[in-house]
């Protein structure tokens, strides 16, 4: 059964590591939904958060191949554990009337997102939400502002939830 999965990789912070990891996925025809990379508190280590959709068997193969990769220090399967996960997204709405701008401010309030900037005809929204919440916002904006939105999405970042 195909399902959404998340992996956290701790890798050496070196030139070419991202290309080798993404190459491992493309070489086996595995598709990455999102990939986010950033240096950790230890400047020699980067953390990759990868989301993908796969079946159980393929996912197990992916984890084994990642564990065999020289530059991978640790693989953590986030799929079935409690995590905090967010995605950064910017949405620009163009060709806005005064009424559109007022409505966008109301939508931003309801969806708990921030209007980062606006002028007489364009509004820029920042959303740091889950992927599903961002999808809901996009669906509404696409319906209300047909062919007038521009979307920029970053990948998911995730961290294990604190144990109680």
CSV table of C-alpha atoms in Angstrom, one decimal:
chain,number,residue,atom,x,y,z
A,1,UNK,CA,0.0,0.0,0.0
A,2,UNK,CA,1.3,3.4,-1.0
A,3,UNK,CA,1.6,5.9,1.8
A,4,UNK,CA,3.3,9.2,2.8
A,5,UNK,CA,6.6,8.6,4.6
A,6,UNK,CA,9.3,10.8,6.2
A,7,UNK,CA,12.9,10.1,6.8
A,8,UNK,CA,15.5,12.2,8.7
A,9,UNK,CA,19.1,11.7,7.6
A,10,UNK,CA,22.1,13.0,9.4
A,11,UNK,CA,24.8,13.3,6.8
A,12,UNK,CA,28.4,14.7,6.5
A,13,UNK,CA,28.2,18.4,5.6
A,14,UNK,CA,30.4,18.1,2.5
A,15,UNK,CA,30.2,19.1,-1.1
A,16,UNK,CA,28.4,16.6,-3.3
A,17,UNK,CA,26.5,14.8,-0.5
A,18,UNK,CA,23.1,16.2,-1.5
A,19,UNK,CA,23.8,15.1,-5.2
A,20,UNK,CA,24.8,11.6,-4.1
A,21,UNK,CA,21.7,11.1,-1.9
A,22,UNK,CA,19.3,12.5,-4.5
A,23,UNK,CA,21.1,10.4,-7.1
A,24,UNK,CA,20.5,7.3,-5.1
A,25,UNK,CA,16.7,8.0,-5.2
A,26,UNK,CA,16.7,8.9,-9.0
A,27,UNK,CA,18.9,5.9,-9.9
A,28,UNK,CA,16.3,3.6,-8.4
A,29,UNK,CA,13.4,5.6,-9.8
A,30,UNK,CA,12.2,6.6,-6.3
A,31,UNK,CA,10.4,9.9,-6.3
A,32,UNK,CA,11.1,12.5,-3.6
A,33,UNK,CA,8.1,14.6,-2.6
A,34,UNK,CA,10.1,17.2,-0.6
A,35,UNK,CA,13.7,17.5,0.5
A,36,UNK,CA,15.0,20.0,3.0
A,37,UNK,CA,18.6,20.3,4.1
A,38,UNK,CA,20.2,22.4,6.7
A,39,UNK,CA,23.3,22.4,8.9
A,40,UNK,CA,22.9,21.2,12.5
A,41,UNK,CA,24.4,22.5,15.7
A,42,UNK,CA,27.5,20.6,14.7
A,43,UNK,CA,28.7,22.4,11.5
A,44,UNK,CA,30.2,19.2,10.1
A,45,UNK,CA,26.7,17.5,10.0
A,46,UNK,CA,23.6,18.4,8.0
A,47,UNK,CA,20.1,17.2,8.6
A,48,UNK,CA,18.0,16.1,5.6
A,49,UNK,CA,14.2,15.8,6.0
A,50,UNK,CA,12.9,13.8,3.0
A,51,UNK,CA,9.2,13.0,2.3
A,52,UNK,CA,8.1,10.5,-0.2
A,53,UNK,CA,5.2,8.2,-1.1
A,54,UNK,CA,6.0,4.5,-1.4
A,55,UNK,CA,4.9,1.0,-0.4
A,56,UNK,CA,6.5,-0.8,2.6
A,57,UNK,CA,8.9,-3.0,0.6
A,58,UNK,CA,10.3,0.0,-1.4
A,59,UNK,CA,10.6,2.1,1.7
A,60,UNK,CA,12.6,-0.7,3.4
A,61,UNK,CA,14.9,-0.8,0.4
A,62,UNK,CA,15.4,2.9,0.5
A,63,UNK,CA,16.3,2.9,4.2
A,64,UNK,CA,18.8,0.0,3.7
A,65,UNK,CA,20.5,1.8,0.8
A,66,UNK,CA,20.7,5.0,2.7
A,67,UNK,CA,22.2,3.2,5.7
A,68,UNK,CA,24.9,1.7,3.4
A,69,UNK,CA,25.8,5.2,2.0
A,70,UNK,CA,29.2,6.3,3.3
A,71,UNK,CA,28.2,9.9,4.0
A,72,UNK,CA,25.1,9.0,5.9
A,73,UNK,CA,25.7,9.0,9.7
A,74,UNK,CA,22.2,8.1,10.8
A,75,UNK,CA,18.8,7.3,9.3
A,76,UNK,CA,15.6,8.0,11.4
A,77,UNK,CA,12.2,6.8,10.1
A,78,UNK,CA,9.7,9.5,11.1
A,79,UNK,CA,6.8,7.7,9.5
A,80,UNK,CA,5.2,6.1,12.6
A,81,UNK,CA,6.5,8.2,15.4
A,82,UNK,CA,5.2,11.5,16.9
A,83,UNK,CA,6.9,14.4,15.2
A,84,UNK,CA,6.4,18.1,14.8
A,85,UNK,CA,6.4,18.9,11.1
A,86,UNK,CA,6.0,22.2,9.2
A,87,UNK,CA,6.4,23.5,5.7
A,88,UNK,CA,7.2,27.0,4.7
A,89,UNK,CA,5.1,28.5,1.9
A,90,UNK,CA,4.7,31.9,0.2
A,91,UNK,CA,1.7,32.7,-1.9
A,92,UNK,CA,1.5,35.9,-4.0
A,93,UNK,CA,-1.9,37.0,-5.1
A,94,UNK,CA,-1.8,39.3,-8.1
A,95,UNK,CA,-4.3,41.7,-9.7
A,96,UNK,CA,-6.1,42.4,-6.5
A,97,UNK,CA,-8.9,44.9,-6.0
A,98,UNK,CA,-9.4,46.7,-2.7
A,99,UNK,CA,-12.2,44.1,-1.9
A,100,UNK,CA,-9.8,41.2,-2.7
A,101,UNK,CA,-7.2,42.6,-0.4
A,102,UNK,CA,-9.7,42.9,2.5
A,103,UNK,CA,-10.8,39.3,1.9
A,104,UNK,CA,-7.2,38.0,1.8
A,105,UNK,CA,-6.5,39.7,5.1
A,106,UNK,CA,-9.6,37.8,6.5
A,107,UNK,CA,-8.5,34.5,5.0
A,108,UNK,CA,-5.0,35.1,6.5
A,109,UNK,CA,-6.6,35.5,9.9
A,110,UNK,CA,-8.7,32.4,9.7
A,111,UNK,CA,-5.8,30.2,8.4
A,112,UNK,CA,-3.4,31.7,11.0
A,113,UNK,CA,-1.0,32.9,8.3
A,114,UNK,CA,0.9,36.2,7.9
A,115,UNK,CA,0.5,38.9,5.3
A,116,UNK,CA,4.2,39.7,4.7
A,117,UNK,CA,3.8,42.5,2.2
A,118,UNK,CA,1.2,44.1,0.1
A,119,UNK,CA,0.7,47.0,-2.3
A,120,UNK,CA,-2.3,48.4,-4.3
A,121,UNK,CA,-2.6,45.2,-6.4
A,122,UNK,CA,-0.6,42.4,-4.9
A,123,UNK,CA,-0.6,40.5,-1.5
A,124,UNK,CA,2.2,38.2,-0.3
A,125,UNK,CA,1.2,35.6,2.4
A,126,UNK,CA,3.6,33.5,4.4
A,127,UNK,CA,2.4,30.2,5.8
A,128,UNK,CA,4.3,28.0,8.2
A,129,UNK,CA,1.9,25.1,8.6
A,130,UNK,CA,1.6,21.4,7.9
A,131,UNK,CA,1.6,20.3,4.3
A,132,UNK,CA,-2.1,19.4,4.5
A,133,UNK,CA,-3.0,22.8,6.0
A,134,UNK,CA,-1.0,24.6,3.2
A,135,UNK,CA,-2.9,22.4,0.7
A,136,UNK,CA,-6.2,23.6,2.1
A,137,UNK,CA,-5.1,27.2,1.9
A,138,UNK,CA,-4.0,26.8,-1.7
A,139,UNK,CA,-7.3,25.1,-2.7
A,140,UNK,CA,-9.2,28.1,-1.3
A,141,UNK,CA,-7.0,30.7,-2.9
A,142,UNK,CA,-7.0,28.9,-6.3
A,143,UNK,CA,-10.8,28.9,-6.2
A,144,UNK,CA,-11.1,32.5,-5.2
A,145,UNK,CA,-8.3,34.0,-7.3
A,146,UNK,CA,-8.2,31.8,-10.4
A,147,UNK,CA,-4.9,32.2,-12.4
A,148,UNK,CA,-3.7,35.0,-10.1
A,149,UNK,CA,-1.6,33.2,-7.6
A,150,UNK,CA,2.0,32.3,-7.5
A,151,UNK,CA,3.2,29.6,-5.0
A,152,UNK,CA,6.6,28.9,-3.5
A,153,UNK,CA,6.9,25.9,-1.2
A,154,UNK,CA,9.8,24.8,0.8
A,155,UNK,CA,10.2,21.2,2.0
A,156,UNK,CA,9.0,19.9,5.3
A,157,UNK,CA,11.2,20.2,8.4
A,158,UNK,CA,10.5,17.8,11.2
A,159,UNK,CA,11.8,16.9,14.7
A,160,UNK,CA,10.7,14.2,17.1
A,161,UNK,CA,8.1,15.2,19.6
A,162,UNK,CA,9.2,15.3,23.2
A,163,UNK,CA,8.4,12.3,25.3
A,164,UNK,CA,5.9,12.8,28.1
